[in-house]
PDB file of C-alpha atoms and ligand atoms in Angstrom:
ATOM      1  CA  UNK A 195      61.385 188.061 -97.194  1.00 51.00           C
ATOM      2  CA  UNK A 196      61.827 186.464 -94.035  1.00 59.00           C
ATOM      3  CA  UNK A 197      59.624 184.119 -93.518  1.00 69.00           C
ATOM      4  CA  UNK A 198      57.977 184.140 -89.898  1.00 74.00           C
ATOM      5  CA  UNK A 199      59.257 182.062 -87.068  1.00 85.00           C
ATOM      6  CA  UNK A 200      56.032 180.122 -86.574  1.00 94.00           C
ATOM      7  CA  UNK A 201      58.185 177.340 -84.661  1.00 95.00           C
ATOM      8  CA  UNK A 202      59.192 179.862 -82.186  1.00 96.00           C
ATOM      9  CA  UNK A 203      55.758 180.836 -81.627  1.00 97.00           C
ATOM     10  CA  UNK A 204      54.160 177.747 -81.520  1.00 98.00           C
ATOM     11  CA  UNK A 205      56.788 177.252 -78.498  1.00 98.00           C
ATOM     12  CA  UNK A 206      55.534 180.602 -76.644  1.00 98.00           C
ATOM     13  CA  UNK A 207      52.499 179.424 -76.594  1.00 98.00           C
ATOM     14  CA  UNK A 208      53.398 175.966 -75.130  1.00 98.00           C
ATOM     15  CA  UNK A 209      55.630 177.562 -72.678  1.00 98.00           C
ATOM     16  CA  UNK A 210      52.983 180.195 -71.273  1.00 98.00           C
ATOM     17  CA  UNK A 211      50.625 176.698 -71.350  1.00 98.00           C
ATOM     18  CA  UNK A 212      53.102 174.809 -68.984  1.00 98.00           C
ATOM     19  CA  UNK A 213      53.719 177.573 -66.962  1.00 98.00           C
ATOM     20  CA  UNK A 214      50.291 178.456 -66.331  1.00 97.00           C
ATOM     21  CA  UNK A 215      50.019 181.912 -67.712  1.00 97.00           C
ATOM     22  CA  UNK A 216      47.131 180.875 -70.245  1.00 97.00           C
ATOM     23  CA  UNK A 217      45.030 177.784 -69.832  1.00 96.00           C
ATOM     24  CA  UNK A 218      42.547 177.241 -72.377  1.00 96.00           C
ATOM     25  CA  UNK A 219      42.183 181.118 -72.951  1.00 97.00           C
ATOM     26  CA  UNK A 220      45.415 183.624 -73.391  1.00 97.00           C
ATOM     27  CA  UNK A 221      47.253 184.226 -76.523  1.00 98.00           C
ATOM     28  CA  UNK A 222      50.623 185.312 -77.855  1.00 98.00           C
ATOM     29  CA  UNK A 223      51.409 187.279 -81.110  1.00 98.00           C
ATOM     30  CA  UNK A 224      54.579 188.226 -82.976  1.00 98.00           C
ATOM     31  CA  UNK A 225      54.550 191.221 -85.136  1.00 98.00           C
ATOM     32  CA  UNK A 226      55.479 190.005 -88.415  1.00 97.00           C
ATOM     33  CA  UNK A 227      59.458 190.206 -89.223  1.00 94.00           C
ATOM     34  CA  UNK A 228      59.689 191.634 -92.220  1.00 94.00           C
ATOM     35  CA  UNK A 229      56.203 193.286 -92.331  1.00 96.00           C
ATOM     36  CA  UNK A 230      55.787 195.571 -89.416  1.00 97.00           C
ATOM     37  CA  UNK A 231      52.139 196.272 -90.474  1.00 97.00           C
ATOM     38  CA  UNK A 232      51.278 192.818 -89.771  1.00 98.00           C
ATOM     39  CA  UNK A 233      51.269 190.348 -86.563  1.00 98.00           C
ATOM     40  CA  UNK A 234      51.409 186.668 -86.437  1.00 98.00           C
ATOM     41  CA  UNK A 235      48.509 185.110 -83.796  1.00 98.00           C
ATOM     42  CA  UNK A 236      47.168 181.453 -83.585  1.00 97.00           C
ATOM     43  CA  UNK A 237      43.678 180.851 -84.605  1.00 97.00           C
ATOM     44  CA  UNK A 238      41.274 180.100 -81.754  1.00 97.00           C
ATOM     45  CA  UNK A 239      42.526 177.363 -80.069  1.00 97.00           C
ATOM     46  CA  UNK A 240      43.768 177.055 -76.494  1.00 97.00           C
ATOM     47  CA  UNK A 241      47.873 177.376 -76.462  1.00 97.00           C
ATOM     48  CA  UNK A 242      48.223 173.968 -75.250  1.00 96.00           C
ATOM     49  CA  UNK A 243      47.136 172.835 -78.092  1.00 97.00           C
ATOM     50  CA  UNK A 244      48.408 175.187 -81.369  1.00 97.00           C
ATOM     51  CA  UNK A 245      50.351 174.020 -84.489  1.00 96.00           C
ATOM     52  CA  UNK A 246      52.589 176.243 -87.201  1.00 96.00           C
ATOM     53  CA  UNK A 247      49.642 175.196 -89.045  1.00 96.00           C
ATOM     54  CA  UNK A 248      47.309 177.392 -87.069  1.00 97.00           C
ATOM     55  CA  UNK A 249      49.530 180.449 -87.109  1.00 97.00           C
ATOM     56  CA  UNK A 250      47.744 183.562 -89.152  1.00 97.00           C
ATOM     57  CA  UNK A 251      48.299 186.935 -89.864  1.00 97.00           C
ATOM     58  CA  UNK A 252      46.530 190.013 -89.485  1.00 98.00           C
ATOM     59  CA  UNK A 253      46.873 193.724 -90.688  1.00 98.00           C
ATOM     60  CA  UNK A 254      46.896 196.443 -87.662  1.00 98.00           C
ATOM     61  CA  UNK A 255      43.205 196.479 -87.586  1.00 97.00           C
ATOM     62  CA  UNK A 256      43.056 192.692 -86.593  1.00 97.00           C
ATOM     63  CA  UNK A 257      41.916 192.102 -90.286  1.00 97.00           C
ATOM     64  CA  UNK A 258      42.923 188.537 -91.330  1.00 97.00           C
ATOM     65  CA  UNK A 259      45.204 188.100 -94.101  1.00 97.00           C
ATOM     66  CA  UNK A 260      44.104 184.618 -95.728  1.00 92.00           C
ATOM     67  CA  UNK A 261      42.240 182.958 -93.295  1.00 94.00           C
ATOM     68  CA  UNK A 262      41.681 179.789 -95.031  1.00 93.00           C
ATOM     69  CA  UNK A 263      38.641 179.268 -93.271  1.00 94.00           C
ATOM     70  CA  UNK A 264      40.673 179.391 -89.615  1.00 96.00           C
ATOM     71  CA  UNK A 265      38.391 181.154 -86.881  1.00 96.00           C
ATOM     72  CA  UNK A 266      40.750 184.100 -85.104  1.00 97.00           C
ATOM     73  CA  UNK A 267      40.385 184.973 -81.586  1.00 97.00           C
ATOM     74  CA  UNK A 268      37.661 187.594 -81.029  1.00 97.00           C
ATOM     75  CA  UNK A 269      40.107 189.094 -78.884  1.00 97.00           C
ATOM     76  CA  UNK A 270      43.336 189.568 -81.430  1.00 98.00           C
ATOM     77  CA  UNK A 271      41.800 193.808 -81.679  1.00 98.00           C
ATOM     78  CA  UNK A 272      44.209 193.671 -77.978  1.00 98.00           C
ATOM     79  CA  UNK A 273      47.192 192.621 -80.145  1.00 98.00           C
ATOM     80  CA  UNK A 274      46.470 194.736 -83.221  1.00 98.00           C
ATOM     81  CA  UNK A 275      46.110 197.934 -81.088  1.00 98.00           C
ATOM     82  CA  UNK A 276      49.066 197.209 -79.353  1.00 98.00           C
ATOM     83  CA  UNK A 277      50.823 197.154 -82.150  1.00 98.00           C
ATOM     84  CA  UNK A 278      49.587 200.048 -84.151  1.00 98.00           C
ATOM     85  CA  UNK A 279      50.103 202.462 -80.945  1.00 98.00           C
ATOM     86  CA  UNK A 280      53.802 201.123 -80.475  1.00 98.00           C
ATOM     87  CA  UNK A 281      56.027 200.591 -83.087  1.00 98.00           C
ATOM     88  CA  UNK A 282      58.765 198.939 -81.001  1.00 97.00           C
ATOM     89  CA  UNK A 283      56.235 196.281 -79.982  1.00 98.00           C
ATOM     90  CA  UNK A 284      57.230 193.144 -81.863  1.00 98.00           C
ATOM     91  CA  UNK A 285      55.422 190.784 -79.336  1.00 98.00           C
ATOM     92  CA  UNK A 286      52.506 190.953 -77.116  1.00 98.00           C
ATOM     93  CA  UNK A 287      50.731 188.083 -74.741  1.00 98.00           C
ATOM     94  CA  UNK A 288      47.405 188.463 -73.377  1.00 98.00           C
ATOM     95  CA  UNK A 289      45.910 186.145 -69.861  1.00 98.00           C
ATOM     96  CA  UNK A 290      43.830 185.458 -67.854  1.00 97.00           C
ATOM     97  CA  UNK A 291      46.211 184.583 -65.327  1.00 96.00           C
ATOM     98  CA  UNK A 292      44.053 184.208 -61.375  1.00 96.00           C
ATOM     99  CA  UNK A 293      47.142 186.025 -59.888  1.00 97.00           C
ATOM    100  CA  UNK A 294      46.467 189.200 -61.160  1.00 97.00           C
ATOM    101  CA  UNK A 295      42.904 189.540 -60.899  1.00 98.00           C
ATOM    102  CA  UNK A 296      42.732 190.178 -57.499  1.00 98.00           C
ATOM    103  CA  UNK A 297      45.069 193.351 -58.411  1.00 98.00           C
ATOM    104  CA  UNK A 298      42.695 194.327 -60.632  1.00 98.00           C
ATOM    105  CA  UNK A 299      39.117 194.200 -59.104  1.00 98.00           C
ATOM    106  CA  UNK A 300      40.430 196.219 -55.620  1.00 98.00           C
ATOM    107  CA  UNK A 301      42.684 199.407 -54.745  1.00 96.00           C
ATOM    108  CA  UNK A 302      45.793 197.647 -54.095  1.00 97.00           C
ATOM    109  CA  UNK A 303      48.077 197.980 -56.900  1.00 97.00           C
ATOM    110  CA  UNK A 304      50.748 195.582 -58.372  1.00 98.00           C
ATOM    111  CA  UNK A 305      53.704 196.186 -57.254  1.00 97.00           C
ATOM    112  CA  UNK A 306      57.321 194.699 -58.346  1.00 97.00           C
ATOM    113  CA  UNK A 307      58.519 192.531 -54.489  1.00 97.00           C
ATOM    114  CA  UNK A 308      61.693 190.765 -56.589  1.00 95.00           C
ATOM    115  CA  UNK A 309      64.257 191.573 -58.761  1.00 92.00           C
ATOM    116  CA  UNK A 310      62.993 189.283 -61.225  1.00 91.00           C
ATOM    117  CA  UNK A 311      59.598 190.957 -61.715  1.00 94.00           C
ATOM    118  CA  UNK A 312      61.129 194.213 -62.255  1.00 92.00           C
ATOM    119  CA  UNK A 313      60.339 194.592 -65.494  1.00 92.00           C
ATOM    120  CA  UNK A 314      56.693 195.042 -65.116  1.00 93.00           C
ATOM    121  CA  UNK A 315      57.281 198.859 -63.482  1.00 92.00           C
ATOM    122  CA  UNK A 316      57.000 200.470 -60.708  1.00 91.00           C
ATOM    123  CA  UNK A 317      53.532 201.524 -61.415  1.00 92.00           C
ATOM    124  CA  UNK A 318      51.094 199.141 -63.392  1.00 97.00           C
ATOM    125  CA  UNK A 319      47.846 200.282 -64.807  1.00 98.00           C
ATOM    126  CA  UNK A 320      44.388 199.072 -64.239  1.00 98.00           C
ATOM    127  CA  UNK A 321      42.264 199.404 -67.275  1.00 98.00           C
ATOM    128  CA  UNK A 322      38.705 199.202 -66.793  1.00 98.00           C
ATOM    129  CA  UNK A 323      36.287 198.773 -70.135  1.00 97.00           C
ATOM    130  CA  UNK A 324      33.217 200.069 -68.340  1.00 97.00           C
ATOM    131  CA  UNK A 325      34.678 203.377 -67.830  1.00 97.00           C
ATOM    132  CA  UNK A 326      33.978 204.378 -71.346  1.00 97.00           C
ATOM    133  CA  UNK A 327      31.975 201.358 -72.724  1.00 97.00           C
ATOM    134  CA  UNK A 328      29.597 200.655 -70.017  1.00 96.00           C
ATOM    135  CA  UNK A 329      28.519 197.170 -69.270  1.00 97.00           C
ATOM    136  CA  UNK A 330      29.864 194.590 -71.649  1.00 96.00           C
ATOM    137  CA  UNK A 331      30.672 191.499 -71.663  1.00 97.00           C
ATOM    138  CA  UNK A 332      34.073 192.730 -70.974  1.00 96.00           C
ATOM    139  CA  UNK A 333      35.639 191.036 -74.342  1.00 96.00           C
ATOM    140  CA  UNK A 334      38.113 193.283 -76.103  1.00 96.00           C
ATOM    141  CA  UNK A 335      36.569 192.501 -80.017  1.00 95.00           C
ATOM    142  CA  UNK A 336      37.054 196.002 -81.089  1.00 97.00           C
ATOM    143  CA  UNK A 337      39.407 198.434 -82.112  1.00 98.00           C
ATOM    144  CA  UNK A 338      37.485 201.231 -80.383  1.00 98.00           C
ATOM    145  CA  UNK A 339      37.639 199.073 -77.386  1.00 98.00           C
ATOM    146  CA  UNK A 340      41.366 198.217 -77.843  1.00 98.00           C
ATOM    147  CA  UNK A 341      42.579 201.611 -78.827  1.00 98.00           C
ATOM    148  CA  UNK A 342      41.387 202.402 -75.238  1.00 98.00           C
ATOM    149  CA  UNK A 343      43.241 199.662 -73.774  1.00 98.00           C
ATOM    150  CA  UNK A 344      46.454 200.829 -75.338  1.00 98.00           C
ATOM    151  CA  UNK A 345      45.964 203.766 -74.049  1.00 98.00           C
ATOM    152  CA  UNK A 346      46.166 203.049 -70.752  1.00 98.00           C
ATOM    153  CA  UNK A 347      48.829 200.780 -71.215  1.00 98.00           C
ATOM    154  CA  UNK A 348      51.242 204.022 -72.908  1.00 97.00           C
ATOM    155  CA  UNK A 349      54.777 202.985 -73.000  1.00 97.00           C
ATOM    156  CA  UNK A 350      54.509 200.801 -69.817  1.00 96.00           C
ATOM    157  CA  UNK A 351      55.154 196.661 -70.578  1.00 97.00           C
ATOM    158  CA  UNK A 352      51.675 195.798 -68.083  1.00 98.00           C
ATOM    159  CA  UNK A 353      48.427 196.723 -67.958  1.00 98.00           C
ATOM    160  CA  UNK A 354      45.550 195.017 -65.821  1.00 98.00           C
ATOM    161  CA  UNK A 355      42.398 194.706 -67.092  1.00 98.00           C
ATOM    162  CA  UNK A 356      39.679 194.714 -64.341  1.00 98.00           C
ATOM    163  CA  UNK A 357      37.625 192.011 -63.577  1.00 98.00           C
ATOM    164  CA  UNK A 358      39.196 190.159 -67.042  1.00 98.00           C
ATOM    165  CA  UNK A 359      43.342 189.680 -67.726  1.00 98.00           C
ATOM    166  CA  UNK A 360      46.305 191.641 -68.522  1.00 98.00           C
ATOM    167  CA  UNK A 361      48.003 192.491 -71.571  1.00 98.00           C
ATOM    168  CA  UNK A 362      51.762 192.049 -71.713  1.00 98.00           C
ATOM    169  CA  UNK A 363      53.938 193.891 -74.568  1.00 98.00           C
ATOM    170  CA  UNK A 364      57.896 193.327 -75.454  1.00 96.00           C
ATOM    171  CA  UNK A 365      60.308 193.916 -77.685  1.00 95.00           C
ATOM    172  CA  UNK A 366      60.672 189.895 -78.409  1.00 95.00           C
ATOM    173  CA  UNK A 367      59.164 186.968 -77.832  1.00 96.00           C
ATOM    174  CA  UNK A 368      61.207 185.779 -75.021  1.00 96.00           C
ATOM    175  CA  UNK A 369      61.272 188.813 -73.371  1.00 96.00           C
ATOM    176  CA  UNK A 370      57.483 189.150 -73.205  1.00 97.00           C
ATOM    177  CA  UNK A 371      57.208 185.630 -72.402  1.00 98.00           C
ATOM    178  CA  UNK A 372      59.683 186.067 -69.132  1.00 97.00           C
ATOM    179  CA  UNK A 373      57.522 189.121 -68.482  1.00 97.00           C
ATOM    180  CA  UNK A 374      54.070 187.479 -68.574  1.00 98.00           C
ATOM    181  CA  UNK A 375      55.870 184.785 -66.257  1.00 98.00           C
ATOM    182  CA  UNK A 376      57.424 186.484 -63.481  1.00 97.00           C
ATOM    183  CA  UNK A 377      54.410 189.223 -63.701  1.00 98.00           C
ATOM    184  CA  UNK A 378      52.452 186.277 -62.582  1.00 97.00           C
ATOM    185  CA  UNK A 379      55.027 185.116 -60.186  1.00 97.00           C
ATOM    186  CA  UNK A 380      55.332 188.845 -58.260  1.00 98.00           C
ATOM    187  CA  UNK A 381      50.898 188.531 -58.128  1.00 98.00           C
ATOM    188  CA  UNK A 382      51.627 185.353 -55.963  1.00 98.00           C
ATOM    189  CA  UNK A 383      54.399 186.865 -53.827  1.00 98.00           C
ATOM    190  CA  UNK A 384      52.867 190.079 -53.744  1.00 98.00           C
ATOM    191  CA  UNK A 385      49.329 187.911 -52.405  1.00 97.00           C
ATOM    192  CA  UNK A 386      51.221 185.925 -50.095  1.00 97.00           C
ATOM    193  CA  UNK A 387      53.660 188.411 -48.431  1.00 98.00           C
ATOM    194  CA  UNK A 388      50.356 190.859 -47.636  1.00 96.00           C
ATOM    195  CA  UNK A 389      49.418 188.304 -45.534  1.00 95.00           C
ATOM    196  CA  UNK A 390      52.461 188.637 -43.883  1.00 97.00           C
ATOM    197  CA  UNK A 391      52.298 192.473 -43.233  1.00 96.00           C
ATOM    198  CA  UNK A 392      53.875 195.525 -44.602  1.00 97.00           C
ATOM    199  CA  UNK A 393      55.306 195.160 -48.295  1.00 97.00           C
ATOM    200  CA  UNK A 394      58.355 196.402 -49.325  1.00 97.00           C
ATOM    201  CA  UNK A 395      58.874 197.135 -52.771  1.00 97.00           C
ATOM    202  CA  UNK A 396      61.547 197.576 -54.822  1.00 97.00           C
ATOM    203  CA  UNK A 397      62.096 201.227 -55.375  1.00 96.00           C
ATOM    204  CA  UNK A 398      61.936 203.049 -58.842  1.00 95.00           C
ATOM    205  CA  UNK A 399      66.018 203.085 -59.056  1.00 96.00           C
ATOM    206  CA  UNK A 400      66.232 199.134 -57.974  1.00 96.00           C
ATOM    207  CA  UNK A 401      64.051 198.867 -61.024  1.00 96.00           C
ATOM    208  CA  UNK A 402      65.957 200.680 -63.217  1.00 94.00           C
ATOM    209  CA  UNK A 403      68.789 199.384 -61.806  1.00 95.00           C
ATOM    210  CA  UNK A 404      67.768 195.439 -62.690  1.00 94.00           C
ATOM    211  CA  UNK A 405      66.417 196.813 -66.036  1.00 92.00           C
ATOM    212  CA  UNK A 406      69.878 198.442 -66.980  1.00 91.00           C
ATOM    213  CA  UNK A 407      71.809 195.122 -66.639  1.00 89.00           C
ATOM    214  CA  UNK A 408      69.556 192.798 -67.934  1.00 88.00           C
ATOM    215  CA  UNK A 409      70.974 191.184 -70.619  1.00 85.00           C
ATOM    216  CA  UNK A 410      69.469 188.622 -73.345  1.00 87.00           C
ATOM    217  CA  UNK A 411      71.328 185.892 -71.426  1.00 89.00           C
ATOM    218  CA  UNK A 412      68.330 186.323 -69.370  1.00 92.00           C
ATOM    219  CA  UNK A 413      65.934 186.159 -70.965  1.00 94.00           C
ATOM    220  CA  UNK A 414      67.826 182.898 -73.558  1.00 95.00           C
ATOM    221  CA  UNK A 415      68.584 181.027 -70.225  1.00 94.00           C
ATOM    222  CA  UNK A 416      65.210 181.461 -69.143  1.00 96.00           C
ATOM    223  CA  UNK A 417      63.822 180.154 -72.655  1.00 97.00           C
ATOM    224  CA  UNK A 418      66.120 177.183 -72.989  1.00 96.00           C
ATOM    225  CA  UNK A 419      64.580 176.542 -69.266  1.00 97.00           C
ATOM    226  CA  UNK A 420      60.867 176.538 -70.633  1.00 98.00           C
ATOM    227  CA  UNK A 421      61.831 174.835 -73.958  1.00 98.00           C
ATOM    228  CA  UNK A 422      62.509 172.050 -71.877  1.00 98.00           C
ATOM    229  CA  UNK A 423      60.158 172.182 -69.515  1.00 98.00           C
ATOM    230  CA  UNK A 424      57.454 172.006 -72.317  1.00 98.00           C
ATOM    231  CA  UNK A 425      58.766 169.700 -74.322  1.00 97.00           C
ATOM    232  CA  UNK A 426      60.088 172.102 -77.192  1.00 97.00           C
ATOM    233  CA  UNK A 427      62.982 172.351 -79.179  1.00 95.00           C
ATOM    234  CA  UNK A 428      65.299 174.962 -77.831  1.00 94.00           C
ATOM    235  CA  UNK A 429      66.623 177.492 -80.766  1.00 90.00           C
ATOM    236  CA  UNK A 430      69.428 179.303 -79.462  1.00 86.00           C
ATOM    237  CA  UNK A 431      69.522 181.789 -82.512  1.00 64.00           C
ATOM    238  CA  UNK A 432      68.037 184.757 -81.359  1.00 54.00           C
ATOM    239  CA  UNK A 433      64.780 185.057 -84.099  1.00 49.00           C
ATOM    240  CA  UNK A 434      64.959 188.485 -83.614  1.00 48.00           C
ATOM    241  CA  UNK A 435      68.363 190.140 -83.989  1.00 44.00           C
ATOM    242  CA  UNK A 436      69.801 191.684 -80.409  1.00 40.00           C
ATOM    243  CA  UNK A 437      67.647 191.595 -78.382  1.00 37.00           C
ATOM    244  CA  UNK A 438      66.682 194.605 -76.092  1.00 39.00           C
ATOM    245  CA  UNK A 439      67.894 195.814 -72.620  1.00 37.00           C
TER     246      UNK A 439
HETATM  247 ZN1   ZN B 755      40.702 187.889 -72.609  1.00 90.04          ZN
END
């Protein structure tokens, strides 16, 4: 069995700290490498601050597997759902990122401005949880709750979630970390540049386009980047076989 790259997500979550993706709230999972019905999430505990030791796992109901007394997230139902609905999921990140709220409480969607954002779409949901749950406290701590989310996320690697966060999902940990990123990065180019006047976007074949010839150089260059920005120990082995795109 191989055993999962805790290491690699302890470093997600410092990278998405230094970055400013997640502050003391936002969390990254793995789904577990050689048991897909399972996903690897840090108990609560702001990202800045997470050890291998804090690293559980849960079954695709958000069930922990041997908690030994760690709290989990109330939110990890996001992650679990994510999972269960999309089997080539094998990471997910969730935020609170300001950027994209604004995109997410009005009519004006996110849009990808730079080649670098394209992988976010050319059309990114908004979910809204009172539209079938009515007024909560908008917390995602159930798989009802999360099953909806999913759903409006489909196939698509964003969703919004109004008045709350986003949910990222990727087919590795580096690329859903360079996704959460630059998602945030096209928010504050997309706020700015409205100020400026008219927006134009990249078009749904410049998209496809970037997406076709993206290689994992990206996304390793990128990684070796953040390693060192936050301090971490760069692994150039990808942990997860080729990666995708
Ligand atoms: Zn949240």
């Amino acid at each position: 069995m191989d055993s999962p790259p805790f290491d690699e997500l302890v470093t997600a979550n410092r990278i998405l700290a230094r970055e400013g993706v997640v502050d003391a709230f936002g969390h990254v999972s793995i789904r577990h490498p050689s048991h897909p019905d399972r996903f690897c999430l840090s108990r609560a505990r702001a990202p800045e601050c997470i050890e291998a030791d804090d690293i559980m796992q849960f079954a695709l109901d958000g069930t922990a597997i041997d908690p030994g007394g760690r709290k989990p997230y109330a939110e990890r139902f996001i992650h679990a759902a994510i999972y269960e609905a999309r089997p080539e999921v094998r990471a997910v990140v969730h935020n609170h990122s300001p950027a994209v709220i604004p995109f997410g409480i009005t009519a004006t969607p996110l849009r990808p401005v730079m080649h670098m954002c394209a992988s976010m779409g050319t059309e990114v949901p908004v979910w809204d949880s009172r539209a079938h749950f009515g007024d909560t406290n908008l917390l995602v701590t159930a798989m009802p709750m999360a099953r909806d989310l999913a759903a409006a996320l489909g196939p698509r690697a964003v969703a919004l979630m109004r008045g709350h966060g986003c949910v990222v999902a990727g087919a590795s940990l580096r690329e859903v970390v360079f996704n959460a990123i630059y998602l945030q990065l096209n928010a504050e180019l997309q706020l700015r540049a409205a100020g400026l006047g008219a927006i134009t976007f990249l078009s749904d074949g410049e998209v496809a386009a970037v997406l076709k010839t993206r290689s994992s150089f990206t996304f390793e260059r990128a990684w070796e980047y953040w390693c060192q920005r936050a301090g971490r120990p760069y692994d150039a082995r990808p942990m997860e076989g080729p990666l995708a795109r």
